[in-house]
Amino acid sequence: MARTQELSGKQKAAILLVSLGTEVSANIMKSLREDEIEELTMEIANLKRVSTEVKDQVVEEFLQICIAQEYIVTGGIDYARDILEKALGAQKAKEIISKLTATLQIRPFDFARKTEPSQLLNFIQNEHPQTIALVMAYLRPEQAAAILSSLPPLQQVEVARRISTMDRTSPEVLREVELVLEKKLSSFVMHDFTIAGGIEPMVEILNRVDRGTEKTILEALAEEDPELADEIKSRMFVFEDILSLDNKAVQRFLREVDIKDLGLALKTSSEEVRELIMKNMSKRAAEMLKEDMDLMGPVRLRDVEEAQQKIVNIIRQLEDSGELIISRGKEDQLVV
């Protein structure tokens, strides 16, 4: 991998997302524009093995920029430049400030707008209603709505009243509340510097985003790199994932499956998958399937894998048509 000086901003962003791990990266993706998500997806998928040294340098550069931005929020650009020059030297300070000021638009609670509402709720729900109102006033409407809906009824009314009647807040109070909240949130950010880029991290990220985001990314990838898109899709829902489906969903996709493909597919499957399939078939159909598998004898692994992929494709086609909804969260159930 090239030295960090030779990397583009998008490549550095891709390396940073991979280094932060799938959970954090998925949350970051949710706050980006569709075109940004597509570009970063391509960069992540095309990443080769990234050395620990390069990853550390990218993370360190990101950390320096974050620290510089905090200095700017605290005391302005001149204050930040002075602190950075003393800590890193004039040249390094100039580089960091230049990167920041090129696109910098400082808004109160900018970091909070990139945080999940559920996380924010954990940190502010026990604060004074005026503090909650102050934070919510600077969030995106959908974030504020999610937090407001989760507060107790009496607190909802009080916070709503305070937001509605809020006028001006002194910069000193804003900075103090910002710094306290950011410090609380930063203590929960976990970094993983050992993961390399490639298909698997991208699959993990896409498995955690909503269906709309996933569809947008895969459709764009299909136009630019069909083989890459097919490989990602083939790994997003594998045959053994059938165990995550409920009985109605299994019965639905079985209506579309050729019995010969099903027999082949079950040759190397786990006993749990076989039991789930069998119990969702009629008694006669299950007996016929068992007979076909017994008479089949030895088969090529490639044929088994092809049969399994056919069934996986059917499940994903049913999802695309809206007949099945594959859950994107651990607690959601697949419904028909």
CSV table of C-alpha atoms in Angstrom, one decimal:
chain,number,residue,atom,x,y,z
A,1,MET,CA,0.0,0.0,0.0
A,2,ALA,CA,1.2,3.5,-0.8
A,3,ARG,CA,2.5,5.9,1.9
A,4,THR,CA,-0.1,8.2,3.4
A,5,GLN,CA,1.2,11.2,1.4
A,6,GLU,CA,0.3,9.3,-1.8
A,7,LEU,CA,-3.2,8.4,-0.7
A,8,SER,CA,-6.2,10.4,-1.8
A,9,GLY,CA,-8.7,11.8,0.7
A,10,LYS,CA,-11.2,9.1,-0.3
A,11,GLN,CA,-8.6,6.3,0.2
A,12,LYS,CA,-7.8,7.7,3.7
A,13,ALA,CA,-11.5,7.8,4.5
A,14,ALA,CA,-11.9,4.2,3.4
A,15,ILE,CA,-9.0,3.1,5.5
A,16,LEU,CA,-10.3,5.0,8.5
A,17,LEU,CA,-13.8,3.4,8.2
A,18,VAL,CA,-12.2,-0.1,8.0
A,19,SER,CA,-10.0,0.7,11.0
A,20,LEU,CA,-13.0,1.9,13.1
A,21,GLY,CA,-14.8,-1.4,12.6
A,22,THR,CA,-18.1,-2.4,11.1
A,23,GLU,CA,-20.5,-1.1,13.7
A,24,VAL,CA,-19.0,2.4,13.8
A,25,SER,CA,-18.6,2.5,10.1
A,26,ALA,CA,-22.3,1.5,9.5
A,27,ASN,CA,-23.4,4.4,11.8
A,28,ILE,CA,-21.1,6.8,9.9
A,29,MET,CA,-22.5,5.7,6.6
A,30,LYS,CA,-26.0,6.6,7.7
A,31,SER,CA,-25.0,10.2,8.1
A,32,LEU,CA,-23.4,10.5,4.6
A,33,ARG,CA,-25.0,11.5,1.3
A,34,GLU,CA,-25.8,8.7,-1.3
A,35,ASP,CA,-23.0,9.8,-3.6
A,36,GLU,CA,-20.5,9.8,-0.7
A,37,ILE,CA,-21.6,6.4,0.3
A,38,GLU,CA,-21.2,5.0,-3.2
A,39,GLU,CA,-17.7,6.5,-3.6
A,40,LEU,CA,-16.5,5.2,-0.2
A,41,THR,CA,-18.0,1.8,-0.9
A,42,MET,CA,-16.0,1.5,-4.0
A,43,GLU,CA,-12.8,2.6,-2.2
A,44,ILE,CA,-13.4,0.1,0.7
A,45,ALA,CA,-14.1,-2.8,-1.7
A,46,ASN,CA,-11.0,-2.0,-3.8
A,47,LEU,CA,-8.7,-1.8,-0.7
A,48,LYS,CA,-5.9,-4.3,-0.7
A,49,ARG,CA,-4.1,-5.4,2.4
A,50,VAL,CA,-3.3,-2.2,4.5
A,51,SER,CA,-0.2,-2.2,6.6
A,52,THR,CA,-0.5,-1.5,10.3
A,53,GLU,CA,1.9,1.5,9.8
A,54,VAL,CA,-0.3,3.1,7.1
A,55,LYS,CA,-3.5,2.5,9.2
A,56,ASP,CA,-1.9,4.0,12.3
A,57,GLN,CA,-0.8,7.1,10.2
A,58,VAL,CA,-4.3,7.6,8.8
A,59,VAL,CA,-5.9,7.3,12.2
A,60,GLU,CA,-3.3,9.6,13.7
A,61,GLU,CA,-4.0,12.2,11.0
A,62,PHE,CA,-7.7,11.9,11.7
A,63,LEU,CA,-7.1,12.3,15.4
A,64,GLN,CA,-5.0,15.4,14.9
A,65,ILE,CA,-7.7,17.0,12.7
A,66,CYS,CA,-10.4,16.2,15.4
A,67,ILE,CA,-8.2,17.7,18.1
A,68,ALA,CA,-7.6,20.8,15.9
A,69,GLN,CA,-11.3,21.2,15.3
A,70,GLU,CA,-12.0,21.0,19.0
A,71,TYR,CA,-9.4,23.8,19.5
A,72,ILE,CA,-11.1,25.9,16.9
A,73,VAL,CA,-14.5,25.4,18.5
A,74,THR,CA,-13.0,26.3,21.9
A,75,GLY,CA,-11.0,29.4,21.0
A,76,GLY,CA,-11.0,30.0,17.3
A,77,ILE,CA,-8.6,29.3,14.5
A,78,ASP,CA,-5.8,31.5,15.9
A,79,TYR,CA,-6.0,29.7,19.3
A,80,ALA,CA,-5.9,26.3,17.5
A,81,ARG,CA,-3.0,27.3,15.4
A,82,ASP,CA,-1.0,28.5,18.4
A,83,ILE,CA,-1.6,25.3,20.4
A,84,LEU,CA,-0.8,23.1,17.4
A,85,GLU,CA,2.4,25.0,16.6
A,86,LYS,CA,3.6,24.4,20.2
A,87,ALA,CA,2.7,20.7,20.1
A,88,LEU,CA,3.6,19.7,16.5
A,89,GLY,CA,5.6,22.5,15.0
A,90,ALA,CA,4.7,25.3,12.6
A,91,GLN,CA,4.7,23.3,9.4
A,92,LYS,CA,2.5,20.5,10.7
A,93,ALA,CA,0.1,22.9,12.3
A,94,LYS,CA,-0.2,24.8,9.0
A,95,GLU,CA,-1.0,21.5,7.2
A,96,ILE,CA,-3.7,20.6,9.7
A,97,ILE,CA,-5.3,24.0,9.8
A,98,SER,CA,-5.3,24.2,6.0
A,99,LYS,CA,-7.1,20.8,5.7
A,100,LEU,CA,-9.7,22.0,8.2
A,101,THR,CA,-10.3,25.5,6.9
A,102,ALA,CA,-10.8,24.3,3.3
A,103,THR,CA,-14.1,22.8,4.1
A,104,LEU,CA,-14.8,23.9,7.7
A,105,GLN,CA,-18.2,25.1,8.7
A,106,ILE,CA,-18.3,25.1,12.4
A,107,ARG,CA,-21.8,24.5,13.9
A,108,PRO,CA,-22.6,23.8,17.5
A,109,PHE,CA,-22.9,20.1,18.2
A,110,ASP,CA,-21.7,19.0,14.8
A,111,PHE,CA,-20.3,15.8,16.3
A,112,ALA,CA,-23.8,15.0,17.8
A,113,ARG,CA,-25.4,15.2,14.4
A,114,LYS,CA,-23.2,12.2,13.4
A,115,THR,CA,-24.3,10.1,16.4
A,116,GLU,CA,-27.2,7.7,16.7
A,117,PRO,CA,-30.2,9.1,18.5
A,118,SER,CA,-30.3,6.2,20.8
A,119,GLN,CA,-26.7,6.9,21.9
A,120,LEU,CA,-27.4,10.6,22.4
A,121,LEU,CA,-30.5,9.7,24.4
A,122,ASN,CA,-28.4,7.7,26.9
A,123,PHE,CA,-26.2,10.7,27.6
A,124,ILE,CA,-28.8,13.5,27.8
A,125,GLN,CA,-32.0,12.0,29.1
A,126,ASN,CA,-31.1,12.6,32.7
A,127,GLU,CA,-29.9,16.2,32.1
A,128,HIS,CA,-31.9,19.3,32.9
A,129,PRO,CA,-34.7,19.9,30.4
A,130,GLN,CA,-33.0,23.1,29.3
A,131,THR,CA,-29.8,21.2,28.5
A,132,ILE,CA,-31.8,18.6,26.6
A,133,ALA,CA,-33.6,21.3,24.7
A,134,LEU,CA,-30.4,23.1,23.8
A,135,VAL,CA,-28.8,19.9,22.4
A,136,MET,CA,-31.9,18.9,20.5
A,137,ALA,CA,-32.3,22.4,18.9
A,138,TYR,CA,-29.0,21.9,17.0
A,139,LEU,CA,-29.7,18.3,15.9
A,140,ARG,CA,-31.2,17.2,12.6
A,141,PRO,CA,-35.0,17.1,12.8
A,142,GLU,CA,-35.1,13.3,12.5
A,143,GLN,CA,-32.6,12.9,15.3
A,144,ALA,CA,-34.5,15.3,17.6
A,145,ALA,CA,-37.8,13.6,16.8
A,146,ALA,CA,-36.4,10.1,17.7
A,147,ILE,CA,-35.1,11.5,21.0
A,148,LEU,CA,-38.2,13.4,21.8
A,149,SER,CA,-40.4,10.3,21.2
A,150,SER,CA,-38.3,8.3,23.6
A,151,LEU,CA,-38.6,10.7,26.5
A,152,PRO,CA,-41.3,10.3,29.2
A,153,PRO,CA,-44.5,12.2,28.4
A,154,LEU,CA,-44.0,15.0,31.0
A,155,GLN,CA,-40.4,15.5,30.0
A,156,GLN,CA,-41.5,15.6,26.3
A,157,VAL,CA,-43.8,18.5,27.0
A,158,GLU,CA,-41.2,20.4,29.1
A,159,VAL,CA,-38.4,20.0,26.5
A,160,ALA,CA,-40.8,20.9,23.6
A,161,ARG,CA,-41.8,24.0,25.5
A,162,ARG,CA,-38.2,25.1,26.1
A,163,ILE,CA,-37.2,24.5,22.5
A,164,SER,CA,-40.1,26.6,21.3
A,165,THR,CA,-39.3,29.5,23.6
A,166,MET,CA,-35.5,29.3,23.2
A,167,ASP,CA,-33.9,32.5,21.9
A,168,ARG,CA,-30.2,33.1,22.1
A,169,THR,CA,-27.5,31.1,24.0
A,170,SER,CA,-24.1,32.5,24.9
A,171,PRO,CA,-21.1,30.9,23.1
A,172,GLU,CA,-19.6,30.1,26.5
A,173,VAL,CA,-22.6,28.0,27.5
A,174,LEU,CA,-22.7,26.3,24.1
A,175,ARG,CA,-19.0,25.3,24.3
A,176,GLU,CA,-19.3,24.0,27.8
A,177,VAL,CA,-22.2,21.8,27.0
A,178,GLU,CA,-20.6,20.6,23.8
A,179,LEU,CA,-17.3,19.7,25.4
A,180,VAL,CA,-19.0,17.7,28.2
A,181,LEU,CA,-21.2,15.8,25.8
A,182,GLU,CA,-18.4,15.1,23.3
A,183,LYS,CA,-16.2,13.9,26.1
A,184,LYS,CA,-18.9,11.4,27.2
A,185,LEU,CA,-19.5,10.2,23.7
A,186,SER,CA,-15.8,9.9,22.8
A,187,SER,CA,-15.2,7.5,25.7
A,188,PHE,CA,-17.4,5.0,24.0
A,189,VAL,CA,-15.8,5.0,20.5
A,190,MET,CA,-13.9,1.8,20.0
A,191,HIS,CA,-11.1,1.5,17.5
A,192,ASP,CA,-10.0,-1.7,15.8
A,193,PHE,CA,-6.7,-1.2,13.9
A,194,THR,CA,-6.3,-4.9,12.8
A,195,ILE,CA,-9.0,-5.2,10.1
A,196,ALA,CA,-8.0,-5.1,6.5
A,197,GLY,CA,-10.2,-3.8,3.7
A,198,GLY,CA,-11.9,-5.9,1.1
A,199,ILE,CA,-15.2,-7.7,0.4
A,200,GLU,CA,-15.9,-9.0,3.9
A,201,PRO,CA,-15.8,-5.7,5.8
A,202,MET,CA,-18.0,-4.2,3.1
A,203,VAL,CA,-20.5,-7.1,3.5
A,204,GLU,CA,-20.5,-6.6,7.2
A,205,ILE,CA,-21.3,-2.9,6.8
A,206,LEU,CA,-24.0,-3.4,4.2
A,207,ASN,CA,-25.6,-6.0,6.4
A,208,ARG,CA,-26.1,-3.3,9.1
A,209,VAL,CA,-27.5,-0.5,7.0
A,210,ASP,CA,-31.1,-0.1,6.0
A,211,ARG,CA,-32.4,-1.8,2.8
A,212,GLY,CA,-32.7,1.5,0.9
A,213,THR,CA,-29.0,2.3,1.4
A,214,GLU,CA,-28.0,-1.2,0.5
A,215,LYS,CA,-30.0,-1.1,-2.7
A,216,THR,CA,-28.6,2.2,-3.7
A,217,ILE,CA,-25.0,1.1,-3.2
A,218,LEU,CA,-25.5,-2.3,-5.0
A,219,GLU,CA,-27.3,-0.8,-7.9
A,220,ALA,CA,-24.6,1.7,-8.4
A,221,LEU,CA,-21.9,-0.9,-8.1
A,222,ALA,CA,-23.7,-3.2,-10.5
A,223,GLU,CA,-23.3,-0.5,-13.2
A,224,GLU,CA,-19.7,0.3,-12.5
A,225,ASP,CA,-18.4,-3.1,-11.5
A,226,PRO,CA,-20.9,-6.0,-12.0
A,227,GLU,CA,-18.6,-8.7,-10.9
A,228,LEU,CA,-17.8,-6.9,-7.6
A,229,ALA,CA,-21.5,-6.3,-7.0
A,230,ASP,CA,-22.4,-9.9,-7.6
A,231,GLU,CA,-19.6,-11.1,-5.2
A,232,ILE,CA,-20.8,-8.7,-2.5
A,233,LYS,CA,-24.5,-9.8,-3.0
A,234,SER,CA,-23.5,-13.5,-3.0
A,235,ARG,CA,-22.0,-13.1,0.5
A,236,MET,CA,-24.7,-11.0,2.1
A,237,PHE,CA,-27.2,-13.8,2.5
A,238,VAL,CA,-25.7,-17.4,2.4
A,239,PHE,CA,-27.6,-20.6,2.4
A,240,GLU,CA,-27.2,-21.3,6.1
A,241,ASP,CA,-28.8,-18.0,6.9
A,242,ILE,CA,-32.1,-19.7,6.1
A,243,LEU,CA,-32.1,-20.5,9.8
A,244,SER,CA,-32.9,-16.8,10.5
A,245,LEU,CA,-36.2,-17.0,8.5
A,246,ASP,CA,-39.5,-17.8,10.1
A,247,ASN,CA,-41.8,-20.6,8.9
A,248,LYS,CA,-44.0,-18.5,6.7
A,249,ALA,CA,-40.9,-17.1,4.9
A,250,VAL,CA,-39.5,-20.6,4.4
A,251,GLN,CA,-42.8,-21.9,3.0
A,252,ARG,CA,-43.0,-18.9,0.6
A,253,PHE,CA,-39.6,-19.4,-1.0
A,254,LEU,CA,-40.0,-23.2,-1.1
A,255,ARG,CA,-42.9,-22.7,-3.6
A,256,GLU,CA,-40.3,-21.2,-6.0
A,257,VAL,CA,-37.6,-23.9,-5.6
A,258,ASP,CA,-37.0,-26.9,-7.8
A,259,ILE,CA,-37.1,-30.1,-5.8
A,260,LYS,CA,-33.9,-31.3,-7.4
A,261,ASP,CA,-32.0,-28.1,-6.5
A,262,LEU,CA,-33.3,-28.4,-2.9
A,263,GLY,CA,-32.1,-32.0,-2.6
A,264,LEU,CA,-28.6,-31.0,-3.9
A,265,ALA,CA,-28.5,-27.9,-1.7
A,266,LEU,CA,-29.3,-29.9,1.5
A,267,LYS,CA,-26.5,-32.4,0.8
A,268,THR,CA,-23.9,-30.4,2.8
A,269,SER,CA,-26.2,-28.3,5.0
A,270,SER,CA,-26.5,-28.5,8.7
A,271,GLU,CA,-29.0,-30.7,10.4
A,272,GLU,CA,-30.8,-27.6,11.7
A,273,VAL,CA,-31.4,-26.3,8.1
A,274,ARG,CA,-32.7,-29.7,7.0
A,275,GLU,CA,-35.1,-29.9,9.9
A,276,LEU,CA,-36.4,-26.3,9.2
A,277,ILE,CA,-36.9,-27.1,5.5
A,278,MET,CA,-38.6,-30.5,6.2
A,279,LYS,CA,-41.0,-29.2,8.8
A,280,ASN,CA,-42.3,-26.6,6.4
A,281,MET,CA,-43.1,-29.1,3.7
A,282,SER,CA,-46.1,-31.4,3.5
A,283,LYS,CA,-45.4,-34.9,4.8
A,284,ARG,CA,-45.4,-36.4,1.3
A,285,ALA,CA,-43.2,-33.8,-0.2
A,286,ALA,CA,-40.7,-34.2,2.7
A,287,GLU,CA,-40.7,-38.0,2.2
A,288,MET,CA,-40.1,-37.5,-1.6
A,289,LEU,CA,-37.2,-35.2,-0.8
A,290,LYS,CA,-35.6,-37.7,1.5
A,291,GLU,CA,-35.9,-40.4,-1.1
A,292,ASP,CA,-34.4,-38.2,-3.8
A,293,MET,CA,-31.4,-37.4,-1.5
A,294,ASP,CA,-30.9,-41.1,-0.7
A,295,LEU,CA,-30.9,-42.0,-4.4
A,296,MET,CA,-28.6,-39.1,-5.3
A,297,GLY,CA,-25.4,-40.7,-4.1
A,298,PRO,CA,-22.1,-38.8,-4.2
A,299,VAL,CA,-22.3,-35.4,-5.8
A,300,ARG,CA,-19.8,-32.7,-6.8
A,301,LEU,CA,-19.4,-29.9,-4.3
A,302,ARG,CA,-19.6,-27.4,-7.1
A,303,ASP,CA,-23.1,-28.7,-8.0
A,304,VAL,CA,-24.2,-28.4,-4.3
A,305,GLU,CA,-22.9,-24.8,-4.1
A,306,GLU,CA,-24.6,-23.9,-7.4
A,307,ALA,CA,-27.9,-25.3,-6.1
A,308,GLN,CA,-27.6,-23.4,-2.8
A,309,GLN,CA,-26.8,-20.2,-4.7
A,310,LYS,CA,-30.0,-20.6,-6.8
A,311,ILE,CA,-32.1,-20.8,-3.7
A,312,VAL,CA,-30.3,-17.8,-2.1
A,313,ASN,CA,-31.0,-15.9,-5.4
A,314,ILE,CA,-34.7,-16.8,-5.2
A,315,ILE,CA,-34.9,-15.5,-1.6
A,316,ARG,CA,-33.2,-12.2,-2.5
A,317,GLN,CA,-35.5,-11.8,-5.5
A,318,LEU,CA,-38.5,-12.3,-3.3
A,319,GLU,CA,-37.1,-9.6,-1.0
A,320,ASP,CA,-36.6,-7.3,-3.9
A,321,SER,CA,-40.2,-7.7,-5.0
A,322,GLY,CA,-41.4,-7.0,-1.4
A,323,GLU,CA,-42.7,-10.5,-0.7
A,324,LEU,CA,-40.1,-11.1,1.9
A,325,ILE,CA,-38.3,-8.6,4.2
A,326,ILE,CA,-34.9,-9.8,5.4
A,327,SER,CA,-34.2,-8.2,8.8
A,328,ARG,CA,-31.3,-5.8,9.1
A,329,GLY,CA,-31.1,-6.0,12.9
A,330,LYS,CA,-30.6,-8.7,15.4
A,331,GLU,CA,-34.0,-8.2,17.1
A,332,ASP,CA,-36.1,-7.9,13.9
A,333,GLN,CA,-38.0,-10.8,12.5
A,334,LEU,CA,-38.4,-11.7,8.8
A,335,VAL,CA,-42.0,-11.2,7.8
A,336,VAL,CA,-44.1,-12.1,4.8
